[in-house]
Short mmCIF file of C-alpha atoms in Angstrom, two decimals:
data_model
loop_
_atom_site.label_atom_id
_atom_site.label_comp_id
_atom_site.label_asym_id
_atom_site.label_seq_id
_atom_site.Cartn_x
_atom_site.Cartn_y
_atom_site.Cartn_z
CA MET A 27 -9.30 -21.51 -1.59
CA GLY A 28 -9.86 -22.20 -5.27
CA ARG A 29 -8.76 -19.60 -8.02
CA SER A 30 -11.71 -17.86 -8.97
CA THR A 31 -12.43 -15.92 -12.56
CA PHE A 32 -11.03 -12.59 -12.86
CA PHE A 33 -9.81 -10.26 -15.43
CA LEU A 34 -6.64 -8.26 -16.05
CA TYR A 35 -6.45 -4.60 -17.73
CA ASN A 36 -3.95 -2.46 -19.31
CA GLU A 37 -6.28 0.40 -19.18
CA LEU A 38 -5.10 3.97 -17.86
CA PHE A 39 -6.73 6.54 -15.93
CA ILE A 40 -5.49 10.14 -14.84
CA TYR A 41 -7.13 11.64 -12.03
CA ASN A 42 -6.90 15.40 -11.82
CA ILE A 43 -7.54 16.86 -8.57
CA GLU A 44 -9.74 19.19 -10.11
CA PRO A 45 -12.29 18.11 -11.21
CA ALA A 46 -12.49 14.41 -12.11
CA GLY A 47 -10.78 11.24 -13.68
CA LEU A 48 -9.82 10.74 -17.24
CA LYS A 49 -9.46 7.42 -19.04
CA CYS A 50 -6.67 7.71 -21.80
CA ASP A 51 -6.79 5.36 -24.93
CA ILE A 52 -3.23 5.16 -25.79
CA PRO A 53 -2.24 2.78 -28.40
CA ASN A 54 0.23 -0.18 -28.10
CA PRO A 55 0.36 -0.21 -24.27
CA ALA A 56 1.91 -2.54 -21.92
CA SER A 57 0.56 -5.72 -21.65
CA PRO A 58 -2.36 -6.30 -18.99
CA ALA A 59 -0.54 -7.12 -15.91
CA PHE A 60 -1.06 -7.79 -12.09
CA ALA A 61 1.29 -7.26 -9.07
CA HIS A 62 3.69 -5.32 -11.23
CA GLN A 63 5.22 -1.81 -10.33
CA ALA A 64 4.99 1.61 -11.55
CA VAL A 65 6.82 4.77 -10.63
CA VAL A 66 6.80 8.23 -11.97
CA VAL A 67 9.59 10.55 -12.78
CA ALA A 68 9.65 14.45 -13.86
CA GLN A 69 12.16 13.95 -16.76
CA GLY A 70 11.20 14.30 -20.54
CA GLY A 71 7.97 15.93 -19.63
CA GLY A 72 6.73 13.23 -17.28
CA GLN A 73 7.27 9.57 -17.44
CA LEU A 74 5.45 6.39 -15.93
CA TRP A 75 7.85 3.62 -15.81
CA VAL A 76 6.48 0.06 -15.29
CA PHE A 77 8.22 -3.20 -14.92
CA GLY A 78 7.47 -6.85 -14.42
CA GLY A 79 4.04 -8.36 -13.02
CA GLU A 80 2.14 -11.39 -13.81
CA PHE A 81 -0.74 -12.59 -16.43
CA ALA A 82 -3.60 -15.12 -15.85
CA SER A 83 -6.15 -15.84 -18.17
CA PRO A 84 -9.60 -15.53 -17.11
CA ASP A 85 -10.04 -19.44 -17.04
CA GLY A 86 -7.01 -19.90 -14.89
CA GLU A 87 -5.30 -22.00 -17.63
CA GLN A 88 -2.57 -19.45 -18.42
CA PHE A 89 -0.34 -17.79 -16.03
CA TYR A 90 3.03 -16.50 -16.18
CA HIS A 91 5.53 -13.63 -14.89
CA TYR A 92 7.15 -10.70 -17.04
CA LYS A 93 10.40 -8.99 -16.92
CA ASP A 94 9.37 -6.38 -19.40
CA LEU A 95 10.23 -2.61 -18.89
CA TRP A 96 7.74 -0.07 -20.32
CA VAL A 97 7.84 3.70 -20.05
CA LEU A 98 4.66 5.97 -20.78
CA HIS A 99 5.83 9.42 -21.95
CA LEU A 100 3.20 11.48 -20.60
CA ALA A 101 3.83 14.66 -22.74
CA SER A 102 3.02 12.76 -26.06
CA LYS A 103 0.97 10.02 -24.32
CA THR A 104 3.16 7.11 -26.17
CA TRP A 105 4.09 3.66 -24.62
CA GLU A 106 7.45 2.50 -25.37
CA GLN A 107 9.23 -0.84 -24.37
CA ILE A 108 12.71 -0.75 -23.09
CA LYS A 109 14.86 -3.39 -24.35
CA ALA A 110 17.93 -3.49 -21.85
CA PRO A 111 19.92 -6.75 -20.98
CA GLY A 112 21.01 -7.54 -17.58
CA GLY A 113 17.84 -6.64 -15.67
CA PRO A 114 15.86 -8.66 -12.73
CA SER A 115 14.33 -12.15 -13.98
CA SER A 116 10.56 -12.07 -14.44
CA ARG A 117 8.78 -11.61 -11.38
CA SER A 118 5.68 -10.04 -9.44
CA GLY A 119 5.24 -9.03 -5.90
CA HIS A 120 8.55 -6.86 -6.31
CA ARG A 121 8.91 -3.33 -5.29
CA MET A 122 10.48 -0.54 -7.28
CA VAL A 123 11.29 3.23 -6.23
CA VAL A 124 12.78 6.02 -8.04
CA CYS A 125 16.33 7.04 -6.23
CA LYS A 126 17.89 10.05 -7.52
CA ARG A 127 18.39 9.13 -11.58
CA TYR A 128 17.95 5.31 -11.11
CA LEU A 129 15.09 2.93 -10.53
CA ILE A 130 15.75 0.47 -7.71
CA VAL A 131 13.91 -2.85 -7.91
CA PHE A 132 13.75 -5.18 -4.99
CA GLY A 133 12.43 -8.65 -4.05
CA GLY A 134 9.25 -10.47 -5.48
CA PHE A 135 8.59 -13.86 -6.38
CA HIS A 136 8.13 -16.18 -9.33
CA GLU A 137 5.72 -19.17 -9.12
CA SER A 138 5.12 -22.04 -11.68
CA THR A 139 2.99 -24.95 -11.69
CA ARG A 140 5.93 -27.04 -10.18
CA ASP A 141 7.66 -24.49 -7.68
CA TYR A 142 8.02 -20.99 -6.50
CA ILE A 143 10.90 -18.86 -5.13
CA TYR A 144 11.50 -15.54 -3.48
CA TYR A 145 13.90 -13.12 -4.21
CA ASN A 146 16.01 -10.56 -2.01
CA ASP A 147 18.11 -9.32 -5.13
CA THR A 148 18.35 -5.60 -5.74
CA TYR A 149 18.84 -4.16 -9.31
CA SER A 150 19.17 -0.66 -10.35
CA PHE A 151 17.96 0.85 -13.77
CA ASN A 152 19.95 4.12 -14.98
CA LEU A 153 17.73 6.74 -16.26
CA ASP A 154 20.25 8.46 -18.50
CA THR A 155 22.08 5.55 -19.91
CA PHE A 156 19.04 2.97 -20.02
CA ALA A 157 21.21 0.29 -18.43
CA TRP A 158 20.39 -2.36 -15.70
CA ALA A 159 23.08 -3.16 -13.01
CA LYS A 160 22.84 -5.84 -10.18
CA LEU A 161 23.65 -4.37 -6.97
CA THR A 162 26.18 -6.36 -4.48
CA PRO A 163 25.39 -4.46 -1.07
CA SER A 164 27.54 -5.44 2.03
CA GLY A 165 26.02 -6.31 5.56
CA LEU A 166 23.20 -8.77 5.76
CA ALA A 167 20.30 -8.65 3.43
CA PRO A 168 16.57 -8.87 4.37
CA SER A 169 15.50 -12.60 3.70
CA PRO A 170 13.71 -13.04 0.33
CA ARG A 171 10.13 -11.81 0.17
CA SER A 172 7.50 -10.09 -1.78
CA GLY A 173 4.79 -7.35 -1.05
CA CYS A 174 7.17 -5.10 1.29
CA GLN A 175 7.59 -1.43 1.93
CA LEU A 176 10.08 0.02 -0.17
CA SER A 177 10.80 4.02 0.24
CA THR A 178 13.65 6.73 -0.38
CA THR A 179 15.27 8.52 2.28
CA PRO A 180 16.71 12.16 1.42
CA GLU A 181 20.21 11.15 1.58
CA GLY A 182 19.72 8.53 -1.19
CA GLY A 183 19.07 5.66 1.08
CA ILE A 184 16.27 2.92 0.55
CA LEU A 185 14.06 1.58 3.40
CA VAL A 186 12.64 -1.86 3.21
CA TYR A 187 9.74 -2.93 5.65
CA GLY A 188 7.64 -6.14 5.97
CA GLY A 189 6.73 -8.23 3.25
CA TYR A 190 5.92 -11.92 2.80
CA SER A 191 7.07 -15.03 1.81
CA LYS A 192 6.25 -19.04 2.05
CA GLN A 193 8.47 -22.05 2.34
CA ARG A 194 7.46 -25.74 1.79
CA VAL A 195 7.45 -27.53 5.23
CA LYS A 196 6.54 -30.73 3.76
CA LYS A 197 5.07 -32.05 0.34
CA ASP A 198 2.50 -30.15 -0.55
CA VAL A 199 2.35 -27.90 2.33
CA ASP A 200 3.48 -24.63 2.40
CA LYS A 201 3.94 -22.15 5.30
CA GLY A 202 3.33 -18.48 4.86
CA SER A 203 5.10 -15.95 6.90
CA LEU A 204 4.75 -12.10 7.48
CA HIS A 205 7.75 -10.05 8.03
CA THR A 206 8.04 -7.05 10.31
CA ASP A 207 11.59 -6.28 10.11
CA MET A 208 13.02 -3.19 8.89
CA PHE A 209 16.42 -2.58 6.70
CA LEU A 210 18.01 0.52 5.38
CA LEU A 211 20.24 0.14 1.99
CA LYS A 212 22.65 3.01 2.51
CA ALA A 213 24.52 4.29 -0.57
CA GLU A 214 28.35 4.99 0.15
CA GLY A 215 29.52 6.20 -2.97
CA SER A 216 28.80 5.73 -6.67
CA ASP A 217 28.83 1.67 -6.60
CA LYS A 218 29.04 1.05 -2.92
CA TRP A 219 25.84 0.11 -0.95
CA THR A 220 25.26 -1.61 2.60
CA TRP A 221 22.52 -3.26 4.37
CA VAL A 222 21.88 -1.89 7.86
CA ARG A 223 19.01 -3.56 10.12
CA LEU A 224 16.97 -0.79 11.74
CA ASN A 225 14.91 -1.36 15.26
CA PRO A 226 12.52 1.24 15.47
CA SER A 227 10.77 2.69 18.46
CA GLY A 228 7.03 3.52 18.89
CA VAL A 229 4.05 1.92 17.86
CA LYS A 230 4.63 -0.32 15.26
CA PRO A 231 2.06 -1.63 12.64
CA THR A 232 0.40 -5.11 13.67
CA SER A 233 1.79 -7.79 11.15
CA ARG A 234 0.20 -7.88 7.85
CA SER A 235 0.89 -8.08 4.15
CA GLY A 236 -0.85 -6.05 1.21
CA PHE A 237 -0.31 -2.68 2.69
CA SER A 238 0.33 0.27 0.91
CA VAL A 239 2.78 3.02 1.25
CA ALA A 240 3.59 6.66 0.14
CA ILE A 241 6.18 9.19 0.83
CA CYS A 242 5.02 12.21 3.25
CA PRO A 243 6.46 15.66 4.04
CA ASN A 244 8.91 15.79 6.97
CA ASN A 245 10.97 12.68 6.01
CA GLN A 246 7.99 10.36 7.06
CA THR A 247 6.52 7.13 5.54
CA LEU A 248 2.71 6.57 5.55
CA LEU A 249 1.40 3.08 5.74
CA PHE A 250 -2.05 1.93 5.01
CA GLY A 251 -4.43 -0.88 5.35
CA GLY A 252 -3.43 -4.66 4.45
CA VAL A 253 -4.84 -7.81 5.46
CA HIS A 254 -3.37 -10.59 8.34
CA ASP A 255 -4.28 -13.97 6.80
CA GLU A 256 -4.87 -16.97 9.05
CA GLU A 257 -3.85 -19.97 6.87
CA GLU A 258 -5.63 -23.42 7.51
CA GLU A 259 -4.57 -26.26 5.37
CA GLU A 260 -7.82 -26.10 3.10
CA SER A 261 -8.70 -22.20 3.60
CA LEU A 262 -7.64 -18.88 4.03
CA GLU A 263 -9.13 -16.27 6.32
CA GLY A 264 -8.04 -12.65 6.39
CA ASP A 265 -8.49 -9.75 8.76
CA PHE A 266 -8.38 -6.63 6.72
CA PHE A 267 -7.35 -3.03 7.87
CA ASN A 268 -7.98 0.44 7.28
CA ASP A 269 -5.66 2.11 9.78
CA ILE A 270 -2.81 4.54 9.06
CA TYR A 271 0.51 4.44 10.51
CA PHE A 272 3.96 6.94 9.93
CA TYR A 273 7.32 6.14 10.00
CA ASP A 274 9.54 9.26 11.14
CA LEU A 275 12.90 8.48 9.61
CA ALA A 276 14.73 11.18 11.57
CA LYS A 277 13.62 9.79 14.81
CA ASN A 278 13.43 6.07 13.54
CA ARG A 279 9.98 5.85 15.03
CA TRP A 280 6.48 4.58 14.09
CA PHE A 281 3.37 6.19 15.33
CA PRO A 282 -0.23 5.42 14.64
CA GLY A 283 -2.17 8.15 12.46
CA ASN A 284 -5.45 8.72 14.16
CA LEU A 285 -7.85 11.13 12.88
CA LYS A 286 -8.83 13.97 15.35
CA GLY A 287 -12.05 15.19 13.97
CA PRO A 288 -13.00 18.75 12.85
CA LYS A 289 -11.06 21.33 14.84
CA THR A 290 -14.12 23.57 15.78
CA GLU A 291 -15.42 20.34 17.98
CA LYS A 292 -12.09 20.02 19.51
CA LYS A 293 -12.03 23.74 20.39
CA LYS A 294 -15.21 23.36 22.22
CA ARG A 295 -14.41 20.26 24.17
CA ARG A 296 -11.26 22.21 25.36
CA ARG A 297 -13.39 24.96 26.63
CA GLY A 298 -15.65 22.62 28.50
CA GLN A 299 -18.35 23.33 25.85
CA GLY A 300 -18.42 20.05 24.41
CA VAL A 301 -21.63 19.08 22.39
CA GLU A 302 -24.14 16.94 24.71
CA PRO A 303 -24.74 13.37 23.23
CA SER A 304 -28.01 13.23 21.46
CA ALA A 305 -30.83 10.91 23.31
CA SER A 306 -30.72 8.61 20.22
CA ALA A 307 -26.80 7.89 20.84
CA LEU A 308 -27.42 6.83 24.47
CA PRO A 309 -28.18 3.31 25.37
CA GLU A 310 -31.74 2.77 26.51
CA GLY A 311 -32.26 3.48 30.20
CA SER A 312 -28.57 5.01 30.73
CA GLY A 313 -27.01 8.57 30.76
CA GLU A 314 -23.83 7.46 29.70
CA ILE A 315 -22.03 7.46 26.44
CA PRO A 316 -21.89 4.26 24.71
CA PRO A 317 -18.67 1.84 25.52
CA ILE A 318 -15.76 2.47 23.14
CA PRO A 319 -14.78 1.57 20.56
CA VAL A 320 -17.82 1.53 18.15
CA GLU A 321 -18.12 -1.20 15.54
CA ILE A 322 -20.00 0.16 12.46
CA VAL A 323 -21.45 -2.32 10.44
CA LYS A 324 -22.31 -1.56 6.69
CA GLU A 325 -23.94 -3.99 4.50
CA VAL A 326 -23.54 -3.60 0.39
CA VAL A 327 -25.43 -5.70 -2.26
CA ALA A 328 -23.51 -6.54 -5.47
CA GLU A 329 -25.17 -6.63 -8.79
CA ASP A 330 -25.27 -10.31 -8.30
CA GLY A 331 -27.31 -10.21 -5.20
CA THR A 332 -24.21 -11.02 -2.91
CA VAL A 333 -24.57 -8.97 0.23
CA MET A 334 -21.22 -7.87 1.55
CA THR A 335 -21.10 -6.99 5.22
CA ILE A 336 -18.16 -4.66 6.06
CA LYS A 337 -17.16 -4.12 9.67
CA GLU A 338 -15.50 -1.07 10.93
CA THR A 339 -14.16 -0.36 14.46
CA ILE A 340 -14.06 3.60 15.29
CA SER A 341 -12.30 4.71 18.48
CA ALA A 342 -13.90 7.62 20.43
CA PRO A 343 -12.51 10.16 22.74
CA GLY A 344 -10.64 9.17 25.44
CA MET A 345 -8.97 6.20 23.70
CA GLU A 346 -5.21 6.21 24.28
CA GLN A 347 -3.22 7.03 21.10
CA GLN A 348 -0.17 8.84 19.67
CA SER A 349 -0.99 11.48 16.92
CA SER A 350 1.89 13.32 15.15
CA GLU A 351 4.27 14.64 17.58
CA SER A 352 4.49 18.07 16.27
CA GLU A 353 0.83 18.73 16.17
CA SER A 354 0.30 17.55 19.68
CA GLU A 355 2.67 19.72 20.94
CA GLU A 356 1.51 22.79 19.12
CA ASP A 357 -2.21 22.43 20.09
CA GLY A 358 -2.19 19.95 23.20
CA THR A 359 -4.60 17.92 21.31
CA GLY A 360 -4.71 13.99 21.19
CA ASP A 361 -8.55 13.68 20.62
CA GLU A 362 -10.10 11.34 18.20
CA ALA A 363 -13.29 12.58 16.43
CA SER A 364 -16.69 11.47 18.42
CA GLY A 365 -19.15 9.66 16.27
CA GLN A 366 -19.05 7.77 13.12
CA GLN A 367 -16.37 9.09 10.73
CA VAL A 368 -16.54 8.70 6.84
CA GLY A 369 -13.52 6.90 5.55
CA PRO A 370 -12.36 3.91 3.46
CA CYS A 371 -13.35 0.27 4.47
CA PRO A 372 -10.74 -2.12 5.30
CA ARG A 373 -8.75 -3.21 2.46
CA SER A 374 -5.55 -4.53 0.77
CA ASN A 375 -3.70 -3.43 -2.09
CA ALA A 376 -4.79 0.07 -2.29
CA MET A 377 -3.32 2.82 -4.44
CA LEU A 378 -1.94 5.75 -2.26
CA ALA A 379 -0.52 9.07 -3.39
CA VAL A 380 0.34 12.25 -1.37
CA LYS A 381 0.32 15.59 -3.17
CA HIS A 382 0.28 18.98 -1.31
CA GLY A 383 0.06 17.45 1.85
CA VAL A 384 -3.25 15.55 0.86
CA LEU A 385 -3.43 11.64 0.75
CA TYR A 386 -5.48 9.98 -1.86
CA ILE A 387 -6.59 6.29 -1.69
CA TYR A 388 -7.90 4.59 -4.49
CA GLY A 389 -9.71 1.37 -4.66
CA GLY A 390 -8.01 -2.15 -3.27
CA MET A 391 -9.75 -5.22 -2.65
CA PHE A 392 -11.11 -7.54 0.27
CA GLU A 393 -12.96 -10.83 0.81
CA VAL A 394 -16.29 -11.91 2.09
CA GLY A 395 -15.97 -15.64 2.62
CA ASP A 396 -14.53 -17.37 -0.75
CA ARG A 397 -15.38 -14.08 -2.83
CA GLN A 398 -13.13 -11.59 -3.55
CA PHE A 399 -14.11 -8.01 -4.15
CA THR A 400 -12.41 -5.27 -6.05
CA LEU A 401 -13.01 -1.53 -5.02
CA ASN A 402 -13.05 1.57 -6.96
CA ASP A 403 -13.87 4.03 -4.46
CA LEU A 404 -11.74 7.37 -3.85
CA TYR A 405 -10.84 9.18 -0.73
CA SER A 406 -8.73 12.00 0.42
CA LEU A 407 -7.16 13.13 3.96
CA ASP A 408 -5.37 16.10 4.66
CA ILE A 409 -2.30 14.48 6.37
CA HIS A 410 -1.19 17.79 8.33
CA LYS A 411 -4.58 18.42 9.94
CA MET A 412 -5.61 14.73 10.23
CA GLU A 413 -9.30 15.85 10.88
CA GLU A 414 -11.50 13.66 8.54
CA TRP A 415 -11.63 11.88 5.21
CA LYS A 416 -13.39 13.41 1.88
CA VAL A 417 -15.11 10.86 -0.13
CA LEU A 418 -14.21 11.87 -3.98
CA VAL A 419 -15.67 8.72 -5.49
CA GLU A 420 -18.14 6.57 -3.61
CA MET A 421 -17.96 2.70 -3.67
CA ASP A 422 -19.71 1.02 -6.54
CA PRO A 423 -20.52 -2.37 -5.65
#
């Protein structure tokens, strides 16, 4: 698939849970970048740290990677570039998390007109001394990759899951690989780290790249969306996802996060007072509920007249599923909402955040044929109740 025209931004928006988003025009910002990483820390009245990424000009003639480290001081709303030696090489697709008083950077890739390289190195940046250090953990490290999951544990360890890499199989022919393995980087002292491979149980996510993750209460990590690419020699077709999976660190177990629908509906069903399906919901000439799952097809017309067809598969009551164990044991429910649920369409590279037990999902991208679409919609979901999505900002084609 040929490179299409696209634009990079270095604008900053702040979303206040009440009532709306706010664009902040802050002078001398970090350079426009893509596939970088950003994390927030509480020190100094709140700081946003940004590392790496890549730049491409709209015509595709210029392309390069960054190794810049920037901090946005949220209290004073000022950008500052931190020039500390010994950090990671220029790259994008890496992952960065806050672990105690450190920023931890793992993996990523660097690509030039002649070659590319994927990384599995790990660096720490001390938030007190502003110094980089390359970690040299013992044990078998994950293979080089980009776009993996990186999340912290309460004990100060770091989880690595999944990712993507490619290798050259013959001249001008590359083969991409999706990784589904999981590792724990354990801290065993101030300067000693060890890699440990994990073998989780449960219902694991299907293989994909471009998924997004967020830390949840109760030692759980949430995974959303992504894309599974089918690579041909001259084309790239992708199946996009909008499903949710939870990883329970204490139990080393994956389980799907299926929606259960409004609680009042479930109580009626448990008492045998389920709402009768309307005539319009039944197939003509039958008295049975339509077969499951139900596929919803939406068509959105973009400004240039392009028609985007978005397909979503919605499960209905009776489908086998596993919800959060604590919730299932408390109320004995495992039902999923009947009818069509409103929610984010399938996508990759969405932005996630969890605040007060509520998941927020913003934007992302998906493809229709050789067209790539960037989304700007915003949804929220109470992950304790797992009942229904709320639309905060609708999709703008």
